[in-house]
XYZ file of C-alpha atoms in Angstrom:
355
model
C 15.469 22.945 -7.708
C 14.392 19.360 -7.205
C 12.275 18.801 -4.103
C 13.062 15.617 -2.212
C 9.813 13.957 -1.146
C 9.099 12.611 2.332
C 5.367 12.286 1.689
C 3.375 9.028 1.617
C 3.537 8.852 -2.151
C 4.679 9.626 -4.706
C 8.087 8.833 -3.288
C 11.546 9.728 -4.488
C 12.425 7.648 -7.545
C 16.032 6.781 -8.347
C 17.368 8.299 -11.588
C 18.247 4.895 -13.011
C 14.668 3.726 -12.417
C 13.298 6.819 -14.140
C 15.611 6.128 -17.061
C 13.969 2.729 -17.556
C 10.676 4.556 -18.116
C 12.219 5.880 -21.337
C 12.764 2.406 -22.788
C 11.454 2.309 -26.392
C 7.974 0.886 -26.773
C 7.200 -2.667 -27.833
C 3.950 -4.113 -29.126
C 1.750 -4.939 -26.161
C 0.531 -8.155 -27.818
C 3.984 -9.450 -28.689
C 6.018 -12.261 -27.187
C 8.317 -9.590 -25.778
C 5.424 -8.073 -23.830
C 4.475 -11.483 -22.487
C 8.071 -12.141 -21.468
C 8.189 -8.783 -19.658
C 4.998 -9.455 -17.694
C 6.130 -13.000 -16.896
C 9.442 -11.658 -15.589
C 7.655 -9.128 -13.381
C 5.220 -11.739 -12.074
C 7.955 -14.162 -11.052
C 9.839 -11.483 -9.162
C 6.814 -9.905 -7.530
C 5.692 -13.327 -6.289
C 8.904 -13.381 -4.258
C 8.154 -9.952 -2.795
C 4.592 -11.030 -1.952
C 5.705 -14.477 -0.725
C 2.988 -16.015 -2.873
C 2.347 -18.566 -5.585
C -0.913 -16.866 -6.533
C -1.561 -15.289 -9.918
C -0.138 -11.789 -10.313
C -2.230 -9.199 -12.133
C -1.170 -5.726 -13.205
C -3.405 -2.696 -13.648
C -2.756 0.578 -15.423
C -4.219 2.516 -12.497
C -3.500 3.543 -8.959
C -4.071 0.985 -6.219
C -7.645 2.223 -5.916
C -8.418 0.587 -9.256
C -7.584 -2.914 -8.066
C -9.240 -2.245 -4.705
C -12.460 -1.426 -6.549
C -11.964 -4.480 -8.747
C -11.559 -6.741 -5.740
C -14.557 -5.596 -3.735
C -16.836 -5.356 -6.781
C -15.867 -8.717 -8.219
C -15.614 -10.772 -5.024
C -18.653 -9.613 -3.049
C -21.606 -11.870 -3.786
C -23.451 -11.351 -0.510
C -22.108 -8.665 1.848
C -18.708 -7.179 2.654
C -17.358 -6.433 6.111
C -15.147 -3.371 5.736
C -12.798 -2.667 8.616
C -11.581 0.918 8.569
C -8.861 2.618 10.588
C -8.909 5.842 8.587
C -9.704 7.532 5.309
C -8.348 4.778 3.092
C -10.350 2.145 4.928
C -13.398 4.354 4.404
C -12.588 4.265 0.688
C -13.132 0.485 0.597
C -16.651 1.054 1.959
C -17.461 3.863 -0.470
C -16.291 1.741 -3.402
C -18.545 -1.109 -2.323
C -21.601 1.109 -2.099
C -21.108 2.965 -5.395
C -20.725 -0.415 -7.103
C -24.071 -1.556 -5.729
C -22.634 -3.918 -3.130
C -24.034 -4.414 0.351
C -21.357 -3.550 2.901
C -21.033 -2.715 6.572
C -18.254 -0.500 7.888
C -16.564 -1.237 11.187
C -14.495 1.815 12.098
C -12.218 2.456 15.043
C -11.092 5.772 16.478
C -8.309 7.506 14.548
C -4.920 6.293 15.705
C -6.209 2.877 16.708
C -5.986 -0.487 14.943
C -8.576 -3.082 13.983
C -8.706 -5.819 16.605
C -8.851 -9.475 15.630
C -11.661 -10.054 18.126
C -13.837 -7.497 16.351
C -13.234 -9.221 13.008
C -14.155 -12.530 14.610
C -17.353 -11.070 16.054
C -18.441 -9.764 12.667
C -17.605 -12.877 10.656
C -19.169 -15.206 13.208
C -22.586 -13.818 12.247
C -22.321 -15.574 8.881
C -23.550 -12.419 7.132
C -20.363 -11.699 5.207
C -18.569 -13.349 2.310
C -15.833 -10.700 1.992
C -13.651 -8.938 4.539
C -11.414 -5.969 3.727
C -8.448 -4.717 5.718
C -6.192 -1.713 5.216
C -2.813 -2.993 6.324
C -1.090 0.382 6.608
C -3.185 3.536 6.988
C -1.170 6.564 5.911
C -3.777 9.036 7.156
C -3.143 8.010 10.766
C 0.218 6.219 10.743
C -1.228 2.918 11.960
C -0.140 -0.530 10.781
C -2.802 -3.138 11.481
C -1.822 -6.406 13.250
C -2.361 -8.343 10.056
C -1.117 -11.722 11.359
C -3.618 -11.675 14.236
C -6.434 -10.644 11.914
C -5.481 -13.278 9.336
C -5.575 -16.013 11.967
C -9.206 -15.137 12.638
C -10.201 -14.913 8.971
C -8.846 -18.435 8.421
C -11.631 -19.718 10.665
C -14.102 -18.712 7.925
C -13.059 -20.502 4.722
C -15.965 -19.130 2.683
C -14.906 -15.522 3.304
C -12.685 -13.884 0.668
C -9.902 -11.879 2.323
C -8.995 -8.592 0.603
C -6.026 -6.574 1.861
C -4.773 -3.136 0.861
C -0.974 -3.152 1.214
C -0.551 -0.115 -1.036
C 1.738 1.722 1.383
C 3.487 -1.249 2.977
C 4.259 -4.015 0.475
C 8.029 -4.162 -0.192
C 8.577 -2.060 2.924
C 7.607 -4.594 5.563
C 7.172 -8.365 5.763
C 3.779 -9.496 4.388
C 3.743 -13.256 3.638
C 0.598 -13.389 1.514
C 0.146 -17.161 1.257
C 0.981 -17.784 4.902
C -1.596 -15.172 5.918
C -4.206 -16.575 3.555
C -4.785 -13.286 1.732
C -6.951 -13.841 -1.339
C -6.401 -10.487 -3.051
C -3.390 -8.475 -1.939
C -2.998 -5.075 -3.582
C -0.158 -2.602 -3.862
C 0.839 0.203 -6.208
C 3.952 1.600 -7.788
C 4.429 4.957 -6.069
C 4.993 3.776 -2.510
C 7.492 1.204 -1.226
C 8.192 -0.163 -4.703
C 9.825 3.168 -5.515
C 8.329 3.932 -8.945
C 6.245 6.801 -10.297
C 2.463 6.475 -9.858
C 0.391 4.779 -12.522
C 0.707 1.021 -12.004
C -0.889 -1.267 -9.432
C -0.250 -4.929 -8.705
C -2.240 -7.641 -6.979
C -1.927 -11.300 -6.162
C -5.176 -13.224 -6.688
C -5.920 -16.613 -5.177
C -7.893 -19.382 -6.849
C -10.601 -18.829 -4.238
C -10.984 -15.163 -5.192
C -10.969 -16.027 -8.890
C -13.623 -18.725 -8.492
C -15.780 -16.389 -6.401
C -15.479 -13.639 -8.989
C -16.697 -15.975 -11.728
C -20.004 -16.315 -9.844
C -20.537 -12.563 -9.574
C -22.431 -10.704 -12.305
C -21.834 -7.098 -13.376
C -18.109 -7.138 -12.624
C -17.490 -4.222 -14.962
C -15.073 -4.293 -17.882
C -11.799 -2.474 -17.234
C -11.407 -3.842 -13.704
C -12.993 -7.257 -14.265
C -10.895 -9.477 -12.018
C -11.754 -12.598 -14.018
C -10.508 -11.021 -17.231
C -7.331 -9.776 -15.552
C -6.552 -13.213 -14.119
C -7.352 -15.155 -17.269
C -5.287 -12.907 -19.523
C -2.355 -13.169 -17.116
C -2.648 -16.955 -16.853
C -3.116 -17.661 -20.546
C -0.722 -15.194 -22.185
C 1.074 -13.191 -19.469
C -0.622 -10.126 -20.853
C -3.020 -7.379 -19.832
C -6.571 -7.159 -21.296
C -6.243 -3.528 -22.415
C -3.222 -1.418 -23.324
C -0.745 -1.568 -20.407
C 1.621 1.081 -19.141
C 4.687 -0.536 -20.653
C 6.955 2.239 -19.381
C 6.097 1.371 -15.788
C 6.552 -2.298 -16.544
C 10.096 -1.754 -17.835
C 10.893 0.241 -14.710
C 9.253 -2.258 -12.352
C 11.113 -5.186 -13.885
C 14.387 -3.350 -13.274
C 13.419 -2.131 -9.799
C 12.424 -5.621 -8.680
C 15.942 -6.783 -9.544
C 17.264 -4.028 -7.279
C 14.881 -4.927 -4.466
C 15.764 -8.605 -4.589
C 19.478 -7.790 -4.805
C 19.202 -5.665 -1.672
C 17.534 -8.630 -0.006
C 13.999 -8.452 1.353
C 15.100 -8.894 4.964
C 17.673 -6.138 4.530
C 15.061 -3.900 2.970
C 12.654 -4.432 5.857
C 15.438 -3.799 8.370
C 16.299 -0.519 6.640
C 12.685 0.599 6.828
C 12.508 -0.271 10.529
C 15.761 1.552 11.250
C 14.427 4.691 9.579
C 11.078 4.344 11.346
C 12.675 3.999 14.764
C 14.863 7.031 14.153
C 11.871 9.203 13.216
C 9.828 7.870 16.145
C 12.564 8.728 18.637
C 12.951 12.148 17.034
C 9.189 12.715 17.281
C 9.120 11.688 20.944
C 11.933 14.153 21.696
C 10.494 17.197 19.948
C 6.757 16.534 19.540
C 4.722 13.367 20.174
C 3.614 10.331 18.191
C -0.027 10.419 17.128
C -1.178 6.770 16.861
C -1.298 4.026 19.468
C 2.336 3.018 19.867
C 1.472 -0.674 19.703
C 0.581 -0.293 16.031
C 3.118 2.074 14.484
C 3.694 2.032 10.747
C 7.119 0.989 9.493
C 6.797 3.155 6.387
C 5.412 6.445 7.722
C 5.337 8.275 11.042
C 2.444 10.542 12.007
C 3.619 13.233 14.433
C 1.299 15.184 16.740
C 1.761 18.938 16.401
C 2.156 19.533 20.136
C 3.921 22.872 19.567
C 1.062 24.392 17.588
C 3.295 25.318 14.675
C 1.962 26.086 11.214
C 2.702 22.889 9.332
C 1.985 24.665 6.065
C 4.579 27.334 6.872
C 7.074 24.678 7.949
C 6.615 22.892 4.646
C 7.094 26.190 2.848
C 10.413 26.688 4.596
C 11.414 23.087 3.910
C 10.603 23.673 0.252
C 13.220 26.419 0.127
C 15.707 23.720 1.124
C 14.422 21.257 -1.457
C 12.484 19.092 0.999
C 8.805 18.227 1.516
C 6.872 16.465 4.278
C 3.110 15.928 4.463
C 0.535 17.814 6.497
C -2.025 15.889 8.493
C -4.739 14.197 6.421
C -8.357 15.347 6.464
C -9.466 16.329 9.960
C -5.872 15.963 11.163
C -4.588 18.790 8.950
C -2.337 21.094 11.006
C -2.968 18.858 14.032
C -0.357 16.367 12.837
C 2.304 16.081 10.171
C 3.656 12.995 8.466
C 7.150 11.922 7.484
C 7.370 8.988 5.102
C 10.371 6.651 5.206
C 9.827 4.179 2.430
C 11.144 2.813 -0.866
C 14.786 3.795 -1.512
C 14.943 6.425 1.219
C 18.048 6.173 3.410
C 19.014 7.117 6.959
C 21.013 10.021 5.544
C 17.865 11.304 3.843
C 15.837 10.978 7.041
C 18.447 12.813 9.105
C 18.535 15.561 6.493
C 14.813 16.297 6.791
C 14.555 15.941 10.575
C 17.648 18.119 11.110
C 16.145 20.717 8.781
C 12.919 20.807 10.799
C 14.858 21.299 14.026
C 16.886 24.095 12.430
C 13.882 25.898 10.945
C 11.916 25.769 14.188
C 14.936 26.565 16.371
C 14.351 23.543 18.565
């Protein structure tokens, strides 16, 4: 029995998208490969609302996150964390020999623009990282407010993780002044895991050229230059994902980005209201994610047992992450998920628990 996923990735993938993964291979140094990457780049620029260079990576989003912080930090990075995936930015900086300070808020809270301003005003930092949507807590950072502050510091390179939000909520990259904006295939884009995408500004590219020891596989300069010169990838790319992404981007643009965002918000509001009725919402309600809802386990149920019972019905949600395991549970509503799907899983939980 197929299990329908309501976890924060991998997400459910439409059969017709999966079929595109079976497209016969082409030479990755051919004109056809260049045409495929060029097609993807043009479409993804529309989704990102950017004119910046698009780079692809045969990796999860973590690969391009590591690339960005390693290649763009010449002096010191200010890492703003609202959960485990923000912490990952900091860990990646340190293991790559970069100097970085972590500014962390309490779980369930968002980074405040004033705190970013206070850090950058010291002049100590040449990079700032933000996790836009933190799936461990269900918080979506106020990215527009934060971006307005970062713009006051033109020498600071702005790195943003939109892995679990891009294509699910409005993120106008160029308007916000994001220098490296990263997402990956298995979240709101609605593909299997294995491909990540980033937009890279000229400022980030020029900074990276001044940084030594950028590595090889994730060298941002190499990724940008290969994309700009030949619309290709420096090493062997995951062509199967590229065929699927090219097709899926047509679907996303045909749905209409505004319509897609509205669908995500409709699903989010339904789950939030459901959570308020039967449990409680974990994060600060001013900063709720549009792609995932984190629910406080106020009834003291066994989330593991609940998921076991859901599995018998062909459904799966996500337990709380890290220290929040069994204290919360998470329901994702992203990619090609529909209201009918959301009602199916929430109704099943009510039925199983006898609420």
